[in-house]
Amino acid sequence: MALAFSVALASDHSPLQDFCVGDKNSPGNKVLVNGMVCKDPKLVQANDFFFSGLHMAGNTSNAVGSKVTPVNVAQIAGLNTLGISLARIDFAPFGVNPPHTHPRASEILTVLEGSLHVGFVTSNPENRLISKLLHKGDVFVFPEGLVHFQKNIGYGNAVALAALSSQNPGVITIANAVFGSKPDISSDILAKAFQLDKNTIYQIQSKF
Ligand SMILES: *[C@@H]1O[C@H](CO)[C@@H](O)[C@H](O)[C@H]1NC(C)=O
């Protein structure tokens, strides 16, 4: 019951007006509210609902071989209160978008180029992996909050477009959160949690 309640609270609320374009310059945004305060509707322009550049590939020259280009309320202020956003994901050959979760959004992903091995894991106690091989034009859903990943299984680049059910889905990358927190989670805790010796934990932490 408590869990169901907290999950319900984690999703975006429905808007109570046509739109509430986030006003980055408003002194009201110095006040911490849930979302952004609205720009005067009379001053709202088409560009408040606009982003350009998603035709451009992200730079995948990094340790995991993938790059996410987000288009959320930070890029389009008009998404404020609307409960949706988008991301382009580029993959180098055999690149991985590592296991992560969106605390506030379900995700629906379309493969635009290449082939991806994707999957998500259900919560305790089953921890069941639900995975599939996707090709160009295929669509797959990652339910809200669940740990999921994508891997390019081809020798060419792959591209996917993900739609998310939050203006600000958030990303928790598991390895970064667990082994790369600042300050570190104590190696005692991680050694027990992962059933590893402390030196192995230090080694993993050094990579994040
Ligand atoms: C891509 O990122 C790498 C590593 O940060 C950098 O060396 C390279 O110049 C970048 N390439 C482009 C085209 O920006």
Short mmCIF file of C-alpha atoms and ligand atoms in Angstrom, two decimals:
data_model
loop_
_atom_site.label_atom_id
_atom_site.label_comp_id
_atom_site.label_asym_id
_atom_site.label_seq_id
_atom_site.Cartn_x
_atom_site.Cartn_y
_atom_site.Cartn_z
CA MET A 1 0.00 0.00 0.00
CA ALA A 2 2.74 2.43 1.01
CA LEU A 3 4.70 1.44 -2.09
CA ALA A 4 1.72 1.89 -4.41
CA PHE A 5 1.18 5.34 -2.92
CA SER A 6 4.79 6.44 -3.38
CA VAL A 7 4.84 5.17 -6.98
CA ALA A 8 1.64 7.09 -7.75
CA LEU A 9 3.20 10.25 -6.31
CA ALA A 10 6.30 9.81 -8.44
CA SER A 11 4.44 10.46 -11.71
CA ASP A 12 3.78 13.85 -13.27
CA HIS A 13 0.46 15.50 -12.41
CA SER A 14 -2.12 16.47 -15.03
CA PRO A 15 -2.07 20.11 -16.10
CA LEU A 16 -4.77 22.46 -14.80
CA GLN A 17 -4.51 24.87 -17.74
CA ASP A 18 -3.70 24.70 -21.48
CA PHE A 19 0.00 25.11 -20.78
CA CYS A 20 2.44 26.43 -18.23
CA VAL A 21 5.60 27.27 -20.11
CA GLY A 22 8.42 27.23 -17.57
CA ASP A 23 9.77 30.75 -17.04
CA LYS A 24 13.50 30.44 -16.43
CA ASN A 25 13.80 34.19 -15.79
CA SER A 26 10.97 34.46 -13.28
CA PRO A 27 12.05 35.40 -9.75
CA GLY A 28 9.42 32.80 -8.81
CA ASN A 29 11.82 30.10 -9.99
CA LYS A 30 14.15 30.99 -7.11
CA VAL A 31 11.36 29.51 -4.99
CA LEU A 32 11.45 25.71 -5.01
CA VAL A 33 8.17 24.46 -6.45
CA ASN A 34 7.34 21.09 -8.00
CA GLY A 35 8.16 21.97 -11.62
CA MET A 36 8.60 25.53 -12.90
CA VAL A 37 6.41 28.60 -12.44
CA CYS A 38 4.45 29.65 -15.55
CA LYS A 39 5.46 32.33 -17.98
CA ASP A 40 2.70 34.88 -18.67
CA PRO A 41 0.56 33.04 -21.32
CA LYS A 42 0.36 36.27 -23.40
CA LEU A 43 4.15 36.24 -23.77
CA VAL A 44 4.33 32.59 -24.85
CA GLN A 45 5.77 32.03 -28.35
CA ALA A 46 6.05 29.04 -30.71
CA ASN A 47 9.73 28.71 -29.75
CA ASP A 48 8.68 27.86 -26.18
CA PHE A 49 7.39 24.56 -27.63
CA PHE A 50 10.28 23.98 -30.01
CA PHE A 51 13.67 22.24 -30.15
CA SER A 52 15.97 21.76 -33.11
CA GLY A 53 18.88 19.40 -33.52
CA LEU A 54 17.66 15.86 -32.94
CA HIS A 55 18.83 14.90 -36.44
CA MET A 56 22.38 15.20 -35.11
CA ALA A 57 24.14 12.08 -33.78
CA GLY A 58 25.44 12.19 -30.22
CA ASN A 59 29.15 11.60 -29.61
CA THR A 60 29.54 7.94 -28.63
CA SER A 61 33.33 8.14 -28.03
CA ASN A 62 33.13 7.18 -24.36
CA ALA A 63 33.60 4.12 -22.16
CA VAL A 64 30.13 2.67 -22.85
CA GLY A 65 29.81 3.59 -26.54
CA SER A 66 26.47 5.36 -26.34
CA LYS A 67 25.14 8.89 -25.96
CA VAL A 68 21.71 10.12 -24.84
CA THR A 69 20.53 13.49 -26.18
CA PRO A 70 17.62 14.54 -23.95
CA VAL A 71 14.74 16.75 -25.02
CA ASN A 72 12.91 17.40 -21.76
CA VAL A 73 11.72 20.48 -19.89
CA ALA A 74 15.32 21.69 -19.65
CA GLN A 75 15.40 21.99 -23.45
CA ILE A 76 11.70 22.84 -24.11
CA ALA A 77 10.23 25.00 -21.33
CA GLY A 78 6.76 24.40 -22.83
CA LEU A 79 6.92 20.78 -21.61
CA ASN A 80 6.46 22.04 -18.05
CA THR A 81 3.38 20.28 -16.50
CA LEU A 82 2.73 18.20 -19.67
CA GLY A 83 4.20 14.91 -18.43
CA ILE A 84 6.11 13.94 -21.58
CA SER A 85 9.62 14.19 -23.03
CA LEU A 86 11.90 12.66 -25.63
CA ALA A 87 15.46 11.45 -26.03
CA ARG A 88 17.66 10.38 -28.93
CA ILE A 89 20.05 7.54 -28.13
CA ASP A 90 23.08 6.90 -30.33
CA PHE A 91 25.10 3.70 -30.15
CA ALA A 92 28.55 2.95 -31.52
CA PRO A 93 28.97 -0.65 -32.78
CA PHE A 94 28.38 -2.88 -29.72
CA GLY A 95 27.81 0.21 -27.56
CA VAL A 96 25.69 -0.09 -24.43
CA ASN A 97 23.26 2.24 -22.71
CA PRO A 98 24.07 0.76 -19.29
CA PRO A 99 21.50 -0.46 -16.74
CA HIS A 100 19.59 2.55 -15.43
CA THR A 101 16.15 3.58 -14.25
CA HIS A 102 13.90 6.61 -14.73
CA PRO A 103 12.36 7.30 -11.32
CA ARG A 104 9.47 9.31 -12.80
CA ALA A 105 8.69 7.81 -16.23
CA SER A 106 7.78 4.86 -18.36
CA GLU A 107 9.64 4.79 -21.66
CA ILE A 108 8.59 3.73 -25.17
CA LEU A 109 11.54 3.26 -27.50
CA THR A 110 11.60 3.05 -31.31
CA VAL A 111 14.63 1.74 -33.20
CA LEU A 112 15.41 4.09 -36.11
CA GLU A 113 18.65 2.41 -37.27
CA GLY A 114 20.42 -0.82 -36.45
CA SER A 115 19.56 -3.65 -34.06
CA LEU A 116 19.40 -3.51 -30.28
CA HIS A 117 19.29 -6.10 -27.54
CA VAL A 118 17.08 -4.50 -24.86
CA GLY A 119 15.67 -5.59 -21.55
CA PHE A 120 14.31 -4.68 -18.14
CA VAL A 121 14.22 -6.49 -14.79
CA THR A 122 11.10 -6.83 -12.65
CA SER A 123 11.19 -5.91 -8.96
CA ASN A 124 11.86 -8.26 -6.00
CA PRO A 125 11.45 -11.08 -5.36
CA GLU A 126 11.29 -12.34 -9.00
CA ASN A 127 13.94 -10.09 -10.58
CA ARG A 128 12.88 -11.54 -13.89
CA LEU A 129 14.74 -10.32 -16.98
CA ILE A 130 12.37 -9.51 -19.84
CA SER A 131 14.48 -8.97 -22.94
CA LYS A 132 14.18 -8.88 -26.72
CA LEU A 133 16.11 -8.35 -29.91
CA LEU A 134 14.87 -5.26 -31.76
CA HIS A 135 15.37 -4.22 -35.37
CA LYS A 136 14.68 -1.02 -37.30
CA GLY A 137 11.06 0.06 -36.76
CA ASP A 138 10.54 -2.07 -33.66
CA VAL A 139 9.04 -0.50 -30.54
CA PHE A 140 9.61 -1.63 -26.94
CA VAL A 141 8.33 -0.41 -23.56
CA PHE A 142 10.26 -0.04 -20.29
CA PRO A 143 7.82 0.31 -17.36
CA GLU A 144 8.28 3.18 -14.92
CA GLY A 145 11.06 2.78 -12.36
CA LEU A 146 12.39 -0.58 -13.60
CA VAL A 147 16.09 -1.14 -14.33
CA HIS A 148 16.63 -1.41 -18.09
CA PHE A 149 19.36 -1.31 -20.77
CA GLN A 150 20.01 -1.36 -24.50
CA LYS A 151 22.94 -2.77 -26.46
CA ASN A 152 23.81 -2.30 -30.12
CA ILE A 153 24.45 -5.79 -31.44
CA GLY A 154 25.63 -4.70 -34.88
CA TYR A 155 28.85 -3.63 -36.61
CA GLY A 156 27.24 -0.33 -37.66
CA ASN A 157 25.87 2.56 -35.59
CA ALA A 158 22.40 2.27 -34.09
CA VAL A 159 19.90 5.03 -33.29
CA ALA A 160 16.76 4.97 -31.15
CA LEU A 161 14.15 7.54 -30.19
CA ALA A 162 12.68 7.23 -26.71
CA ALA A 163 9.49 8.92 -25.49
CA LEU A 164 9.03 9.24 -21.72
CA SER A 165 6.02 9.92 -19.52
CA SER A 166 7.54 12.82 -17.58
CA GLN A 167 8.70 16.34 -18.37
CA ASN A 168 11.76 15.45 -16.26
CA PRO A 169 12.12 11.63 -16.13
CA GLY A 170 15.40 11.61 -14.20
CA VAL A 171 18.09 8.98 -14.76
CA ILE A 172 19.73 6.78 -12.15
CA THR A 173 22.58 4.84 -13.76
CA ILE A 174 23.05 1.88 -11.45
CA ALA A 175 26.87 1.60 -11.63
CA ASN A 176 27.37 5.36 -11.20
CA ALA A 177 24.94 5.59 -8.29
CA VAL A 178 26.32 2.56 -6.44
CA PHE A 179 30.05 2.74 -7.24
CA GLY A 180 30.44 6.41 -8.18
CA SER A 181 28.52 8.28 -5.48
CA LYS A 182 30.18 11.34 -3.87
CA PRO A 183 31.24 10.62 -1.22
CA ASP A 184 31.67 6.86 -1.72
CA ILE A 185 29.27 4.37 -0.19
CA SER A 186 31.45 2.56 2.36
CA SER A 187 33.31 -0.43 0.90
CA ASP A 188 32.05 -2.51 3.89
CA ILE A 189 28.52 -1.98 2.68
CA LEU A 190 29.29 -2.67 -0.98
CA ALA A 191 31.44 -5.73 -0.17
CA LYS A 192 28.50 -7.27 1.72
CA ALA A 193 25.88 -6.16 -0.80
CA PHE A 194 27.76 -7.56 -3.80
CA GLN A 195 29.44 -10.47 -1.96
CA LEU A 196 32.90 -9.28 -3.07
CA ASP A 197 36.14 -8.52 -1.24
CA LYS A 198 36.93 -4.88 -0.52
CA ASN A 199 39.79 -4.68 -3.04
CA THR A 200 37.42 -5.63 -5.84
CA ILE A 201 35.06 -2.90 -4.60
CA TYR A 202 37.89 -0.31 -4.62
CA GLN A 203 38.78 -1.42 -8.13
CA ILE A 204 35.21 -0.93 -9.38
CA GLN A 205 34.84 2.39 -7.51
CA SER A 206 38.02 3.68 -9.20
CA LYS A 207 36.30 3.36 -12.60
CA PHE A 208 33.39 5.61 -11.58
C1 LIG B 1 33.80 13.08 -29.12
O1 LIG B 1 34.23 12.91 -27.80
C2 LIG B 1 35.62 12.61 -27.69
C3 LIG B 1 35.91 12.27 -26.24
O2 LIG B 1 35.43 13.24 -25.36
C4 LIG B 1 36.43 13.81 -28.21
O3 LIG B 1 37.80 13.52 -28.11
C5 LIG B 1 36.03 14.07 -29.65
O4 LIG B 1 36.67 15.25 -30.10
C6 LIG B 1 34.53 14.26 -29.79
N1 LIG B 1 34.17 14.31 -31.18
C7 LIG B 1 33.40 15.28 -31.68
C8 LIG B 1 33.11 15.19 -33.13
O5 LIG B 1 32.96 16.20 -30.99
#
